[in-house]
CSV table of N, CA and C in Angstrom, one decimal:
chain,number,residue,atom,x,y,z
F,27,MET,N,61.3,50.8,-4.8
F,27,MET,CA,62.5,50.8,-3.9
F,27,MET,C,63.7,51.1,-4.7
F,28,PRO,N,64.4,52.2,-4.4
F,28,PRO,CA,65.6,52.5,-5.3
F,28,PRO,C,66.7,51.6,-5.0
F,29,SER,N,67.5,51.3,-6.0
F,29,SER,CA,68.6,50.4,-5.9
F,29,SER,C,69.8,51.3,-5.4
F,30,LEU,N,70.8,50.6,-4.9
F,30,LEU,CA,72.0,51.3,-4.4
F,30,LEU,C,73.0,51.5,-5.6
F,31,GLY,N,73.4,52.7,-5.8
F,31,GLY,CA,74.3,53.0,-6.9
F,31,GLY,C,75.8,52.9,-6.4
F,32,GLY,N,76.7,53.3,-7.3
F,32,GLY,CA,78.1,53.2,-6.9
F,32,GLY,C,78.5,54.0,-5.8
F,33,TRP,N,78.1,55.3,-5.7
F,33,TRP,CA,78.5,56.2,-4.7
F,33,TRP,C,77.9,55.7,-3.3
F,34,GLU,N,76.6,55.2,-3.4
F,34,GLU,CA,76.0,54.8,-2.1
F,34,GLU,C,76.8,53.6,-1.5
F,35,LEU,N,77.2,52.7,-2.4
F,35,LEU,CA,78.0,51.5,-1.9
F,35,LEU,C,79.3,51.9,-1.4
F,36,LEU,N,80.0,52.9,-2.0
F,36,LEU,CA,81.3,53.4,-1.5
F,36,LEU,C,81.1,54.0,-0.1
F,37,ILE,N,80.1,54.8,0.1
F,37,ILE,CA,79.8,55.4,1.4
F,37,ILE,C,79.5,54.3,2.4
F,38,LEU,N,78.7,53.3,2.0
F,38,LEU,CA,78.4,52.3,3.0
F,38,LEU,C,79.6,51.5,3.4
F,39,VAL,N,80.5,51.2,2.5
F,39,VAL,CA,81.7,50.5,2.8
F,39,VAL,C,82.6,51.3,3.7
F,40,GLY,N,82.7,52.6,3.4
F,40,GLY,CA,83.5,53.5,4.2
F,40,GLY,C,82.9,53.6,5.7
F,41,VAL,N,81.6,53.6,5.8
F,41,VAL,CA,81.0,53.6,7.2
F,41,VAL,C,81.3,52.3,7.9
F,42,LEU,N,81.2,51.2,7.2
F,42,LEU,CA,81.5,49.9,7.8
F,42,LEU,C,83.0,49.8,8.3
F,43,VAL,N,83.9,50.3,7.4
F,43,VAL,CA,85.3,50.3,7.8
F,43,VAL,C,85.5,51.2,9.0
F,44,LEU,N,84.9,52.3,9.1
F,44,LEU,CA,85.0,53.2,10.2
F,44,LEU,C,84.5,52.6,11.5
F,45,LEU,N,83.3,51.9,11.4
F,45,LEU,CA,82.7,51.3,12.5
F,45,LEU,C,83.5,50.1,13.1
F,46,PHE,N,83.8,49.2,12.2
F,46,PHE,CA,84.4,47.9,12.6
F,46,PHE,C,86.0,47.9,12.5
F,47,GLY,N,86.5,48.7,11.7
F,47,GLY,CA,88.0,48.7,11.5
F,47,GLY,C,88.3,47.8,10.4
F,48,ALA,N,89.4,48.0,9.8
F,48,ALA,CA,89.8,47.2,8.6
F,48,ALA,C,90.2,45.7,9.0
F,49,LYS,N,90.7,45.5,10.2
F,49,LYS,CA,91.1,44.2,10.7
F,49,LYS,C,89.9,43.3,11.0
F,50,LYS,N,88.8,43.9,11.6
F,50,LYS,CA,87.7,43.1,12.0
F,50,LYS,C,86.6,42.9,10.9
F,51,LEU,N,86.7,43.7,9.8
F,51,LEU,CA,85.7,43.6,8.8
F,51,LEU,C,85.6,42.3,8.1
F,52,PRO,N,86.7,41.6,7.8
F,52,PRO,CA,86.6,40.2,7.2
F,52,PRO,C,85.9,39.2,8.2
F,53,ASP,N,86.3,39.3,9.5
F,53,ASP,CA,85.7,38.4,10.4
F,53,ASP,C,84.2,38.7,10.6
F,54,THR,N,83.8,39.9,10.6
F,54,THR,CA,82.4,40.3,10.7
F,54,THR,C,81.7,39.8,9.4
F,55,ALA,N,82.2,39.9,8.3
F,55,ALA,CA,81.6,39.4,7.0
F,55,ALA,C,81.4,37.9,7.1
F,56,ARG,N,82.4,37.2,7.6
F,56,ARG,CA,82.3,35.7,7.7
F,56,ARG,C,81.2,35.4,8.7
F,57,ALA,N,81.1,36.1,9.8
F,57,ALA,CA,80.1,35.8,10.8
F,57,ALA,C,78.7,36.0,10.2
F,58,VAL,N,78.6,37.1,9.4
F,58,VAL,CA,77.3,37.4,8.8
F,58,VAL,C,76.9,36.3,7.8
F,59,GLY,N,77.9,35.9,7.0
F,59,GLY,CA,77.7,34.8,6.0
F,59,GLY,C,77.2,33.5,6.7
F,60,ARG,N,77.9,33.2,7.8
F,60,ARG,CA,77.5,31.9,8.5
F,60,ARG,C,76.1,32.1,9.0
F,61,SER,N,75.8,33.2,9.6
F,61,SER,CA,74.4,33.4,10.1
F,61,SER,C,73.4,33.3,9.0
F,62,MET,N,73.7,33.9,7.9
F,62,MET,CA,72.7,33.8,6.7
F,62,MET,C,72.5,32.4,6.3
F,63,ARG,N,73.6,31.6,6.2
F,63,ARG,CA,73.5,30.2,5.8
F,63,ARG,C,72.6,29.4,6.8
F,64,ILE,N,72.9,29.6,8.1
F,64,ILE,CA,72.1,28.9,9.1
F,64,ILE,C,70.6,29.3,9.0
F,65,PHE,N,70.4,30.6,8.8
F,65,PHE,CA,69.0,31.1,8.7
F,65,PHE,C,68.3,30.5,7.5
F,66,LYS,N,69.0,30.4,6.3
F,66,LYS,CA,68.4,29.8,5.1
F,66,LYS,C,68.1,28.4,5.3
F,67,ALA,N,69.0,27.6,6.0
F,67,ALA,CA,68.9,26.2,6.2
F,67,ALA,C,67.6,26.0,7.1
F,68,GLU,N,67.5,26.8,8.1
F,68,GLU,CA,66.3,26.6,9.0
F,68,GLU,C,65.0,26.9,8.3
F,69,THR,N,65.0,28.0,7.5
F,69,THR,CA,63.7,28.3,6.8
F,69,THR,C,63.4,27.2,5.8
F,70,LYS,N,64.4,26.6,5.1
F,70,LYS,CA,64.2,25.5,4.2
F,70,LYS,C,63.7,24.3,4.9
F,71,GLY,N,64.2,24.0,6.1
F,71,GLY,CA,63.7,22.9,6.9
F,71,GLY,C,62.3,23.1,7.3
F,72,MET,N,61.9,24.3,7.6
F,72,MET,CA,60.5,24.6,8.0
F,72,MET,C,59.6,24.4,6.8
F,73,ARG,N,60.0,24.9,5.7
F,73,ARG,CA,59.2,24.7,4.5
F,73,ARG,C,59.0,23.2,4.2
F,74,GLN,N,60.0,22.4,4.3
F,74,GLN,CA,59.9,21.0,4.0
F,74,GLN,C,59.0,20.3,5.0
F,75,ASP,N,59.1,20.7,6.3
F,75,ASP,CA,58.2,20.2,7.3
F,75,ASP,C,56.7,20.5,7.0
F,76,GLU,N,56.5,21.7,6.5
F,76,GLU,CA,55.1,22.1,6.2
F,76,GLU,C,54.6,21.4,5.0
F,77,GLU,N,55.5,21.1,4.0
F,77,GLU,CA,55.1,20.3,2.8
F,77,GLU,C,54.8,18.9,3.1
F,78,GLN,N,55.5,18.3,4.1
F,78,GLN,CA,55.4,16.9,4.4
F,78,GLN,C,54.1,16.7,5.3
F,79,ALA,N,53.8,17.7,6.1
F,79,ALA,CA,52.7,17.5,7.1
F,79,ALA,C,51.3,17.2,6.3
F,80,PRO,N,50.9,18.0,5.3
F,80,PRO,CA,49.7,17.7,4.6
F,80,PRO,C,49.7,16.4,3.8
F,81,ALA,N,50.9,15.9,3.4
F,81,ALA,CA,51.0,14.7,2.6
F,81,ALA,C,50.5,13.5,3.4
F,82,ALA,N,50.7,13.5,4.7
F,82,ALA,CA,50.3,12.4,5.6
F,82,ALA,C,48.8,12.6,5.8
F,83,PRO,N,47.9,11.7,5.3
F,83,PRO,CA,46.5,11.8,5.5
F,83,PRO,C,46.1,11.6,7.0
F,84,GLU,N,45.3,12.4,7.5
F,84,GLU,CA,44.8,12.2,8.8
F,84,GLU,C,43.8,11.1,8.9
F,85,GLN,N,44.0,10.2,9.8
F,85,GLN,CA,43.0,9.1,9.9
F,85,GLN,C,42.0,9.5,11.0
F,86,PRO,N,40.7,9.2,10.7
F,86,PRO,CA,39.7,9.6,11.6
F,86,PRO,C,39.8,8.7,12.9
F,87,ALA,N,39.5,9.3,14.0
F,87,ALA,CA,39.5,8.5,15.2
F,87,ALA,C,38.6,7.4,15.2
F,88,ALA,N,39.1,6.2,15.7
F,88,ALA,CA,38.2,5.0,15.7
F,88,ALA,C,37.1,5.2,16.7
F,89,PRO,N,35.9,4.9,16.4
F,89,PRO,CA,34.8,5.0,17.3
F,89,PRO,C,35.0,4.1,18.5
F,90,GLN,N,34.8,4.6,19.7
F,90,GLN,CA,35.0,3.8,20.9
F,90,GLN,C,33.7,2.9,21.1
F,91,SER,N,34.0,1.7,21.5
F,91,SER,CA,32.8,0.8,21.7
F,91,SER,C,32.2,1.1,23.0
F,92,LEU,N,30.9,1.4,23.0
F,92,LEU,CA,30.2,1.8,24.2
F,92,LEU,C,29.4,0.5,24.7
F,93,PRO,N,29.2,0.4,26.0
F,93,PRO,CA,28.4,-0.7,26.5
F,93,PRO,C,27.0,-0.5,26.0
F,94,PRO,N,26.3,-1.7,25.8
F,94,PRO,CA,24.9,-1.6,25.3
F,94,PRO,C,24.0,-0.7,26.3
F,95,ALA,N,23.2,0.0,25.7
F,95,ALA,CA,22.3,0.9,26.4
F,95,ALA,C,21.3,0.1,27.2
F,96,GLN,N,21.1,0.5,28.5
F,96,GLN,CA,20.1,-0.2,29.3
F,96,GLN,C,18.8,0.6,29.4
F,97,PRO,N,17.7,0.0,29.5
F,97,PRO,CA,16.5,0.8,29.5
F,97,PRO,C,16.5,1.7,30.8
F,98,ALA,N,15.9,2.9,30.7
F,98,ALA,CA,15.9,3.8,31.8
F,98,ALA,C,15.0,3.2,32.9
F,99,GLN,N,15.4,3.3,34.1
F,99,GLN,CA,14.6,2.8,35.3
F,99,GLN,C,14.0,4.0,36.0
F,100,PRO,N,12.8,4.0,36.3
F,100,PRO,CA,12.2,5.2,37.0
F,100,PRO,C,12.9,5.4,38.4
F,101,ALA,N,13.0,6.6,38.8
F,101,ALA,CA,13.6,6.9,40.1
F,101,ALA,C,12.6,6.6,41.2
F,102,PRO,N,13.1,6.1,42.3
F,102,PRO,CA,12.2,5.8,43.4
F,102,PRO,C,11.5,7.0,43.9
F,103,GLN,N,10.3,6.8,44.2
F,103,GLN,CA,9.4,7.9,44.7
F,103,GLN,C,9.6,8.1,46.2
F,104,ALA,N,9.8,9.3,46.6
F,104,ALA,CA,9.9,9.6,48.0
F,104,ALA,C,8.5,9.7,48.6
F,105,THR,N,8.4,9.1,49.8
F,105,THR,CA,7.1,9.1,50.5
F,105,THR,C,6.7,10.4,51.1
F,106,SER,N,7.7,11.1,51.7
F,106,SER,CA,7.4,12.4,52.3
F,106,SER,C,8.5,13.4,51.8
F,107,ALA,N,8.1,14.5,51.5
F,107,ALA,CA,9.0,15.6,51.0
F,107,ALA,C,9.7,16.2,52.2
F,108,PRO,N,11.0,16.4,52.1
F,108,PRO,CA,11.7,17.0,53.3
F,108,PRO,C,11.2,18.5,53.4
F,109,SER,N,11.2,18.9,54.6
F,109,SER,CA,10.7,20.3,54.8
F,109,SER,C,11.9,21.2,54.7
F,110,VAL,N,11.8,22.2,53.8
F,110,VAL,CA,12.8,23.2,53.5
F,110,VAL,C,12.2,24.5,53.9
F,111,PRO,N,12.9,25.3,54.7
F,111,PRO,CA,12.4,26.6,55.1
F,111,PRO,C,12.4,27.5,53.8
F,112,ALA,N,11.4,28.3,53.7
F,112,ALA,CA,11.4,29.3,52.6
F,112,ALA,C,12.5,30.3,52.8
F,113,ALA,N,13.0,30.7,51.7
F,113,ALA,CA,14.1,31.7,51.7
F,113,ALA,C,13.5,33.1,52.0
F,114,ALA,N,14.2,33.8,52.8
F,114,ALA,CA,13.8,35.2,53.1
F,114,ALA,C,14.1,36.1,51.9
F,115,PRO,N,13.2,37.1,51.7
F,115,PRO,CA,13.5,38.0,50.5
F,115,PRO,C,14.7,38.8,50.8
F,116,ALA,N,15.4,39.1,49.7
F,116,ALA,CA,16.7,39.9,49.8
F,116,ALA,C,16.4,41.3,50.3
F,117,PRO,N,17.2,41.9,51.1
F,117,PRO,CA,17.0,43.3,51.6
F,117,PRO,C,17.1,44.3,50.4
F,118,ALA,N,16.4,45.3,50.5
F,118,ALA,CA,16.4,46.4,49.4
F,118,ALA,C,17.8,47.1,49.5
F,119,PRO,N,18.3,47.5,48.3
F,119,PRO,CA,19.6,48.2,48.3
F,119,PRO,C,19.5,49.5,49.0
F,120,ALA,N,20.6,49.9,49.7
F,120,ALA,CA,20.6,51.1,50.4
F,120,ALA,C,20.6,52.3,49.5
F,121,GLN,N,20.0,53.4,49.9
F,121,GLN,CA,19.9,54.6,49.1
F,121,GLN,C,21.3,55.3,49.2
F,122,PRO,N,21.8,55.8,48.0
F,122,PRO,CA,23.1,56.6,48.1
F,122,PRO,C,22.9,57.9,48.9
F,123,ARG,N,24.0,58.3,49.6
F,123,ARG,CA,23.9,59.5,50.4
F,123,ARG,C,24.1,60.7,49.5
F,124,ASN,N,23.3,61.7,49.7
F,124,ASN,CA,23.4,62.9,48.9
F,124,ASN,C,24.3,64.0,49.5
F,125,ASP,N,24.8,63.8,50.7
F,125,ASP,CA,25.6,64.8,51.4
F,125,ASP,C,27.1,64.7,51.1
F,126,VAL,N,27.5,63.7,50.3
F,126,VAL,CA,28.9,63.5,50.0
F,126,VAL,C,29.3,64.6,49.0
F,127,LYS,N,30.5,65.3,49.3
F,127,LYS,CA,31.0,66.3,48.4
F,127,LYS,C,32.1,65.7,47.5
F,128,HIS,N,32.1,66.1,46.3
F,128,HIS,CA,33.1,65.6,45.4
F,128,HIS,C,34.2,66.5,45.2
């Protein structure tokens, strides 16, 4: 990445003066400086949060106490099976029509 030389900086300053005007240029520079400070402070805070998060060891979840298991009881037997009608077979799919023009 090429660095900016003297002429490039002069041209850049000239363009900025033309865009913002000589009176607004100091205010604009102050606003940009404040924004950069805020941005740096926020990124620094995020880095510190990330560094502190792994420092706290995660404690495994305590096992929940379950009631004692009871022996399985057999399901009651039905004396007569309910009558269920047999399902009718599904109808065959309709054949596509060949007389449709595209």
